[in-house]
Every structure is written in structure tokens, then in C-alpha cells.
Coordinates of C-alpha atoms and ligand atoms in Angstrom, one line a residue:
M1 CA -21.6 12.4 -97.1
R2 CA -19.2 10.4 -94.7
K3 CA -20.4 9.6 -91.3
Y4 CA -18.6 8.9 -88.4
N5 CA -19.8 8.1 -85.1
I6 CA -17.3 9.0 -82.2
G7 CA -17.4 8.2 -78.4
L8 CA -16.8 10.8 -76.3
L9 CA -15.1 10.6 -72.7
R10 CA -14.9 13.9 -71.4
G11 CA -13.7 12.6 -68.2
D12 CA -12.0 15.1 -65.4
G13 CA -10.5 18.4 -64.5
I14 CA -9.8 20.0 -67.7
G15 CA -11.1 17.3 -69.9
P16 CA -14.2 18.4 -70.5
E17 CA -13.2 21.7 -71.6
I18 CA -10.6 20.5 -73.8
V19 CA -13.4 17.5 -75.3
D20 CA -16.0 20.5 -76.0
S21 CA -12.9 22.2 -77.9
A22 CA -12.2 19.5 -80.3
V23 CA -15.9 18.5 -80.8
R24 CA -16.4 22.3 -82.2
V25 CA -13.4 21.6 -84.5
L26 CA -14.7 18.9 -85.3
Q27 CA -17.8 20.0 -86.5
A28 CA -16.3 22.7 -88.2
V29 CA -14.1 20.6 -90.2
G30 CA -17.0 18.3 -90.9
E31 CA -18.6 21.1 -92.6
K32 CA -16.2 22.2 -94.6
Y33 CA -15.6 18.7 -96.2
D34 CA -19.3 17.2 -96.0
I35 CA -18.5 14.9 -93.4
Q36 CA -20.6 14.1 -90.4
F37 CA -19.7 13.6 -87.3
T38 CA -22.4 12.1 -84.2
F39 CA -21.0 12.3 -80.7
T40 CA -22.2 9.8 -77.5
P41 CA -21.3 10.7 -74.6
Y42 CA -20.2 8.1 -71.9
L43 CA -18.8 8.3 -68.1
I44 CA -15.1 7.6 -67.5
G45 CA -13.1 8.4 -64.5
G46 CA -13.9 10.2 -61.8
A47 CA -17.3 11.4 -63.2
A48 CA -18.1 8.0 -63.2
I49 CA -17.1 6.9 -59.7
D50 CA -19.1 9.9 -58.9
A51 CA -22.1 8.7 -61.1
C52 CA -22.4 5.2 -60.7
G53 CA -19.6 3.4 -57.8
K54 CA -16.8 2.9 -60.5
P55 CA -14.5 4.7 -63.6
L56 CA -14.9 2.8 -66.4
P57 CA -18.8 1.0 -66.3
E58 CA -20.3 -1.5 -68.6
E59 CA -21.3 1.0 -71.0
T60 CA -18.9 2.6 -71.3
V61 CA -16.7 0.0 -72.8
K62 CA -19.6 -1.9 -75.0
G63 CA -20.5 2.1 -76.5
C64 CA -16.6 2.8 -76.9
L65 CA -16.3 -0.8 -79.0
G66 CA -19.7 -0.1 -80.7
S67 CA -18.2 3.4 -82.2
D68 CA -15.8 4.0 -84.9
S69 CA -13.1 5.9 -83.0
V70 CA -13.2 6.8 -79.3
L71 CA -12.0 10.8 -77.9
L72 CA -10.8 11.0 -74.4
G73 CA -9.8 13.9 -72.2
A74 CA -8.3 13.3 -69.5
V75 CA -9.5 11.3 -66.2
G76 CA -8.3 12.2 -62.4
G77 CA -7.8 14.3 -59.8
P78 CA -7.4 14.4 -55.7
K79 CA -11.3 13.9 -54.7
W80 CA -9.9 10.2 -56.5
D81 CA -6.8 10.0 -54.8
T82 CA -6.8 7.9 -52.0
L83 CA -9.2 5.1 -53.5
P84 CA -7.6 1.9 -53.8
G85 CA -5.7 1.4 -57.2
N86 CA -8.2 -0.9 -58.6
L87 CA -10.9 2.0 -58.5
R88 CA -9.0 4.9 -58.5
P89 CA -9.8 6.9 -62.2
E90 CA -6.0 5.8 -63.9
K91 CA -7.0 2.0 -63.4
A92 CA -10.4 3.0 -65.7
L93 CA -7.5 4.6 -68.7
L94 CA -5.8 1.4 -68.4
G95 CA -8.9 -0.7 -68.7
I96 CA -10.5 1.1 -71.3
R97 CA -6.8 0.6 -73.4
E98 CA -7.1 -3.3 -73.0
A99 CA -10.3 -3.9 -73.6
M100 CA -10.3 -2.4 -77.2
G101 CA -6.2 -3.7 -77.8
L102 CA -5.1 -1.2 -77.8
F103 CA -1.4 -1.9 -78.1
T104 CA 0.3 0.7 -79.8
N105 CA 0.5 4.3 -78.3
L106 CA 1.9 7.0 -80.7
R107 CA 3.0 10.4 -79.4
P108 CA 4.6 12.6 -81.7
A109 CA 6.7 15.4 -80.6
K110 CA 8.3 18.4 -82.8
L111 CA 9.0 21.6 -82.6
Y112 CA 6.9 24.4 -84.1
P113 CA 9.6 26.9 -85.4
A114 CA 6.6 29.4 -83.8
L115 CA 7.4 27.8 -80.1
K116 CA 11.3 28.3 -80.7
D117 CA 11.0 30.8 -78.2
E118 CA 9.1 28.6 -75.5
C119 CA 11.5 25.7 -75.6
P120 CA 13.4 25.8 -72.7
L121 CA 16.4 24.1 -74.3
R122 CA 18.8 26.5 -75.9
A123 CA 18.7 28.0 -79.0
D124 CA 21.8 26.2 -80.8
I125 CA 20.4 23.2 -79.8
V126 CA 17.2 23.2 -81.6
A127 CA 18.2 24.9 -84.2
N128 CA 17.4 23.0 -86.5
G129 CA 14.4 21.5 -84.6
F130 CA 13.2 18.3 -83.7
D131 CA 10.5 16.1 -84.8
I132 CA 9.9 12.6 -83.1
M133 CA 7.5 10.2 -83.3
I134 CA 7.1 7.8 -79.9
V135 CA 5.8 4.8 -79.9
R136 CA 5.3 3.3 -76.7
E137 CA 3.8 -0.3 -76.5
L138 CA 0.6 0.3 -74.5
T139 CA -1.5 -2.7 -73.0
G140 CA 1.3 -5.0 -71.7
G141 CA 4.7 -4.8 -69.1
I142 CA 4.9 -3.4 -65.8
Y143 CA 1.3 -1.7 -65.8
F144 CA -0.3 -4.5 -66.6
G145 CA 2.0 -6.9 -64.3
Q146 CA 1.3 -9.4 -61.9
R147 CA 1.4 -6.9 -58.4
G148 CA -0.1 -7.0 -54.8
Y149 CA 1.7 -7.3 -51.3
R150 CA 3.3 -9.8 -49.2
Q151 CA 5.4 -10.2 -46.5
G152 CA 9.2 -9.5 -47.4
K153 CA 12.6 -10.4 -45.7
Y154 CA 11.7 -6.0 -44.1
G155 CA 8.0 -7.0 -43.7
E156 CA 5.2 -5.4 -45.6
E157 CA 6.2 -5.4 -48.9
A158 CA 4.6 -3.9 -52.3
F159 CA 5.4 -5.3 -56.0
D160 CA 4.5 -4.7 -59.3
T161 CA 6.4 -7.0 -62.3
E162 CA 7.1 -6.0 -65.8
S163 CA 6.9 -8.6 -68.3
Y164 CA 6.8 -8.5 -72.2
S165 CA 6.1 -11.4 -74.5
R166 CA 7.6 -11.9 -77.2
M167 CA 4.7 -11.3 -79.7
E168 CA 3.8 -7.8 -77.4
I169 CA 7.5 -6.9 -78.6
E170 CA 7.1 -8.1 -82.5
R171 CA 3.7 -6.5 -83.3
I172 CA 4.8 -3.0 -81.6
A173 CA 8.0 -3.3 -82.7
R174 CA 6.4 -3.9 -86.3
V175 CA 4.2 -0.8 -86.0
A176 CA 7.5 1.1 -85.2
F177 CA 9.7 0.4 -87.9
E178 CA 6.3 0.6 -90.6
S179 CA 5.9 4.5 -89.3
A180 CA 9.9 5.2 -89.8
R181 CA 9.0 3.9 -93.3
K182 CA 7.0 7.2 -93.7
R183 CA 9.4 8.9 -91.9
R184 CA 13.5 9.3 -92.1
K185 CA 13.6 5.5 -91.6
K186 CA 15.3 5.6 -88.5
V187 CA 14.1 3.6 -85.3
I188 CA 15.4 4.0 -81.8
S189 CA 15.0 1.4 -79.3
I190 CA 14.7 2.1 -76.1
D191 CA 15.1 -0.3 -72.6
K192 CA 17.5 -1.1 -70.0
A193 CA 19.1 -4.4 -71.2
N194 CA 21.7 -3.7 -69.1
V195 CA 19.7 -4.5 -66.4
L196 CA 16.0 -5.6 -66.8
E197 CA 15.6 -8.9 -68.6
T198 CA 12.6 -8.3 -70.1
S199 CA 14.9 -5.5 -72.0
R200 CA 17.5 -8.3 -73.0
L201 CA 14.3 -9.7 -74.2
W202 CA 12.9 -6.7 -75.6
R203 CA 16.4 -6.0 -77.6
K204 CA 16.8 -8.8 -79.4
T205 CA 13.2 -9.0 -80.7
V206 CA 13.6 -5.9 -82.3
H207 CA 16.7 -6.4 -84.4
E208 CA 14.9 -10.0 -85.3
I209 CA 11.6 -7.9 -86.5
A210 CA 14.4 -5.4 -88.2
E211 CA 15.6 -7.8 -90.6
E212 CA 12.0 -7.5 -92.0
Y213 CA 12.8 -4.0 -92.6
P214 CA 16.4 -3.5 -94.3
D215 CA 16.0 0.0 -95.9
V216 CA 15.6 1.1 -91.7
E217 CA 18.2 1.4 -89.5
V218 CA 17.7 0.8 -86.7
S219 CA 19.7 1.3 -83.2
D220 CA 19.3 1.0 -79.5
M221 CA 19.7 3.1 -76.3
L222 CA 19.3 3.0 -72.4
V223 CA 16.3 4.8 -71.1
D224 CA 18.7 6.6 -68.8
N225 CA 21.1 7.7 -71.8
A226 CA 17.9 8.2 -73.5
A227 CA 16.4 11.1 -71.2
M228 CA 19.7 12.8 -71.3
Q229 CA 20.1 12.6 -75.1
L230 CA 16.4 14.2 -75.3
V231 CA 17.6 17.1 -73.8
R232 CA 21.0 17.5 -75.4
N233 CA 20.6 16.8 -79.0
P234 CA 16.6 16.1 -79.8
S235 CA 17.2 16.0 -83.8
Q236 CA 18.8 12.6 -83.4
F237 CA 15.6 11.1 -82.7
D238 CA 13.2 9.9 -85.5
V239 CA 11.2 6.9 -84.4
V240 CA 11.3 6.0 -80.4
V241 CA 9.8 2.5 -79.8
T242 CA 9.8 1.7 -76.3
S243 CA 7.6 -0.2 -72.9
N244 CA 4.7 1.1 -71.5
M245 CA 6.3 3.0 -69.2
F246 CA 9.7 4.2 -70.8
G247 CA 7.2 4.9 -72.9
D248 CA 5.0 7.0 -70.6
I249 CA 8.0 9.1 -68.4
L250 CA 10.1 9.8 -72.1
S251 CA 6.7 11.0 -73.5
D252 CA 6.7 13.8 -70.9
E253 CA 10.5 14.7 -71.3
A254 CA 9.4 15.2 -75.5
S255 CA 6.1 17.4 -74.6
Q256 CA 8.0 19.5 -72.4
I257 CA 11.0 20.5 -74.8
T258 CA 8.4 21.4 -77.6
G259 CA 7.4 24.4 -75.0
S260 CA 4.2 22.5 -73.7
I261 CA 2.9 19.4 -72.4
G262 CA -0.6 20.7 -73.7
M263 CA 0.6 20.8 -77.1
L264 CA 1.2 16.7 -77.5
P265 CA -2.0 14.7 -79.2
S266 CA -1.9 10.8 -79.2
A267 CA -3.3 8.0 -81.4
S268 CA -3.5 4.8 -79.3
L269 CA -4.4 1.6 -82.0
G270 CA -4.5 -2.2 -82.3
D271 CA -5.8 -4.1 -85.2
T272 CA -8.5 -2.5 -85.8
S273 CA -9.1 1.1 -87.3
R274 CA -11.1 1.8 -83.9
G275 CA -8.6 4.0 -81.5
L276 CA -8.4 6.0 -78.8
Y277 CA -7.4 9.5 -78.9
E278 CA -5.9 11.5 -76.2
P279 CA -4.1 14.5 -75.7
I280 CA -0.8 13.1 -73.5
H281 CA -1.5 15.5 -70.6
G282 CA -3.1 15.3 -67.8
S283 CA -7.1 16.4 -66.2
A284 CA -4.9 19.7 -64.5
P285 CA -7.3 20.1 -61.9
D286 CA -6.0 23.3 -60.7
I287 CA -6.7 24.7 -63.9
A288 CA -10.1 23.1 -64.5
G289 CA -13.3 24.9 -65.3
Q290 CA -11.8 28.1 -65.5
N291 CA -11.2 27.9 -69.4
K292 CA -7.4 28.3 -69.2
A293 CA -6.2 25.0 -70.6
N294 CA -4.3 24.6 -73.9
P295 CA -6.8 22.8 -76.3
I296 CA -4.4 21.9 -78.5
A297 CA -3.0 18.7 -77.9
T298 CA -6.7 17.7 -78.0
I299 CA -7.4 19.0 -81.0
L300 CA -4.3 17.5 -82.7
S301 CA -5.6 13.9 -81.1
A302 CA -9.0 14.5 -82.9
A303 CA -6.9 15.9 -86.4
M304 CA -5.2 11.9 -85.5
M305 CA -8.3 10.8 -85.3
L306 CA -9.4 11.9 -88.5
L307 CA -5.6 10.4 -90.3
Y308 CA -5.5 7.0 -88.6
S309 CA -8.9 6.3 -87.8
F310 CA -10.9 7.7 -91.0
N311 CA -8.8 8.1 -93.6
E312 CA -9.6 11.9 -94.3
T313 CA -6.3 13.2 -94.5
Q314 CA -7.6 16.8 -96.3
A315 CA -9.9 17.4 -92.5
A316 CA -6.5 16.3 -90.6
E317 CA -4.2 18.4 -92.4
S318 CA -6.6 21.2 -92.7
I319 CA -6.6 21.2 -88.8
V320 CA -3.0 20.8 -88.8
A321 CA -2.1 24.1 -90.5
A322 CA -4.8 26.2 -88.6
V323 CA -3.4 25.3 -85.3
D324 CA 0.4 25.9 -87.2
T325 CA -1.4 29.5 -88.5
V326 CA -2.8 30.4 -85.2
L327 CA 0.7 29.6 -83.2
N328 CA 2.9 31.4 -85.9
E329 CA 0.1 34.9 -85.4
G330 CA 1.4 34.9 -82.0
Y331 CA -1.5 33.7 -80.2
R332 CA -1.0 31.7 -76.6
T333 CA -2.5 29.8 -74.3
A334 CA -1.5 30.5 -70.5
D335 CA 0.6 27.6 -70.7
L336 CA 2.6 28.7 -73.4
A337 CA 2.3 33.0 -72.8
R338 CA 5.1 32.9 -70.5
G339 CA 2.9 35.6 -68.2
G340 CA 2.5 37.1 -71.6
A341 CA -1.3 37.9 -73.1
A342 CA -3.8 35.0 -72.7
L343 CA -6.2 33.3 -75.0
S344 CA -8.5 31.2 -73.1
T345 CA -10.0 28.2 -73.8
T346 CA -13.1 29.0 -76.3
E347 CA -10.5 32.4 -77.9
M348 CA -8.1 29.6 -78.7
T349 CA -10.3 26.6 -80.6
D350 CA -12.3 30.0 -82.3
K351 CA -9.1 31.5 -83.5
I352 CA -8.3 27.9 -84.8
I353 CA -11.8 27.1 -86.5
Q354 CA -11.8 30.8 -88.2
R355 CA -8.5 29.4 -89.5
L356 CA -9.4 26.2 -91.1
Ligands
IPM1 C1 -0.8 8.9 -70.0 C2 -0.7 8.9 -68.3 C3 -1.8 7.6 -67.9 C4 -0.1 6.5 -68.6 C5 -1.9 7.5 -66.0 C6 -3.2 8.5 -66.0 C7 -2.4 6.3 -66.3 O1 -0.2 9.2 -67.5 O2 -1.3 8.6 -70.5 O3 0.9 9.1 -70.3 O4 0.5 6.7 -67.5 O5 -0.5 6.1 -69.1
MG2 MG1 2.0 10.3 -69.0

């Protein structure tokens, strides 16, 4: 029997509900494939602020670094919105990504044939479906640059800085090219090279790395155009590689054209097999505790963990197939139901477990 220790960061809002769903799915798949998971919860975000006054306690960092992999729900909520920036729940998310060295964020966005009608794009635009792998740089750029307040031309001003080193661009570019090799062999690098110096270094470096991958086609796209192309012709994208902030924004847009932000999983990876897996959506405080949230993004994140951290391909595939089946059978949570019959979080989880 294979054994894995998984750190659980339930977090805030709907975080605990969706993480518990994914845990139940992992337990079920473990029974089927003879894998034993041990789950250890750690505090993060608002829950940690309430319990011990800080969003990312040291025990959490230590616990995550000692786990084989980590599953996270979501952090944040109105209760903590007025705290200063470095005490906000979101800061914990950035902190744990940095502490674990997770410079890569994989955010796959694909159109499930069963969800064609939930996609807000015109039928002819998505006639061929789409299957995009967004490779987002996760520990650099403006999220981690110098910031602060100062006196400027008009009095008090705030500033954040975007900076990227060649090394940071090289390593994320390699991830994108490697990933493209396993897919349709096409990388689109997204930047704002007509304005930003960081983007010009980004573009130049991506093309240098591209020379190591002559079998992969590479091209550039400006981020404003990319935002437009995503809704104009999403099937043109295979692998997208971009900076931390552009990736944050474009992945929300990509999720919406899959039908719901409740569908998109993500994997954050570094140099080891230990990753952090989380849905791309937030803590949805408006529906927290109501058993209404769509657990699929977190369940698919757990499947990504099986694949990327543990190399448990069969178990991962069986989760993905079960989600497919349940969607094909017409089951929907409220975010996808457009006012029609909707399953609760636990009912959707039960359905997926039944189809494993
Ligand atoms: C995401 C989120 C986070 C981010 C926030 C909550 C800090 O939006 O994972 O996409 O911007 O990275
Ligand atoms: Mg985001």
C-alpha cells in the first residue's frame, strides 16, 4: 500500500466545505487503488488570524514543508478586509507559495462538452471546444516586488513594483515548453512588451528558451489582446505562459468561459514533488456554510495532486472520469444550474464518489 501525508489548509468561507469534499473523494479513490492518505489540518488565512493573530502561523509553514503535498480551500472574507496588507488572509497565500518555493502555477481550463450550454460564448465560437493550460509564474512580479507609501508629486502616493529576473523567466518558460510537449506543442507567451521593460525581458528570454524546444511552436501576444482573444477564439490557445498578475487575471476569465469559476483546479509546483493544490476561485463568503458551493474545482485539484505529486495516474484519471460522468448525467451545482435543479456540495460529492 502506498502512503501519503497530505496537509490540509481549509481556510475561510467555503474553503472547509470544498476541502472536506475533496478529502472524501481521495479516501474513496484510495480504497479503490490501495493508497492510504493521512490528512493533517493546519490553520491559514482568516481562520488563523482569529485563532492566533496572524494569517500564516509558523506551524503551518513547517507542517506544509513536512507534508508530501498540500490541499488548500480558499482564504479571505469581509471580516478581515480592513486589516493592513501584511496581516490580510491573502498575504498567507502568497507567503505559503513563497515558503514552499512554488514558482509554477498550472491552471487548466477546458470546456466540458456537457457544459457547452453553460458557456457564455456563442455556440459557433466554442464549436471546437477549447483546452488551455495556463502556466502562471507564481512567486515573482508585482505580487512580490517592493511596495510602500511615499510623498509624490501630488502628495501621498502608494507604489508596487513589477520586477522579473532572467532566471525566474527561464524556469517558468521551461515549464511551459515541457508542458506543451505533452500537449499540442504550442506556447503563447503573454506580456505587455509594448509598454513594460519587464515584459521585454520576458519576451526575449522566452524566445531564448524556445530554441531548446524546436518542436514547440512559440508566439507572443499582448495581454490586452489575449483578454480579447480568449472570448473571441479560445480554441487557438494550447499552453499560455505569463506573469503572476496577468496569469491571475486571465485565469479568472478563462474559468468563466468553461461555464463557472467553480470548475477550475490548479497545481502550484516548485523543484520538488511537493505541491500546493487549490481551486482558482476564492472563499465565496456569500454562500459559505450553506452547502451550496461547487466542489468540483477542489476535487479536480486533488486529482492534479495525485498526478503531479504522487504519479498516481490511474487514481487521478478515475476522479476526472467520474466528474465527466456526473456532468454528462446532467447533475449541476447552483453555479451551473442557471436556476434549474441544483445539487448541494455534499450531494455533488456523493455523486462523484458513486461514479469512481
Ligand atoms: C488566485 C487568487 C490569489 C492570487 C489571491 C487570493 C491572493 O486570486 O489564486 O488566483 O491573486 O493569486
Ligand atoms: Mg485569482
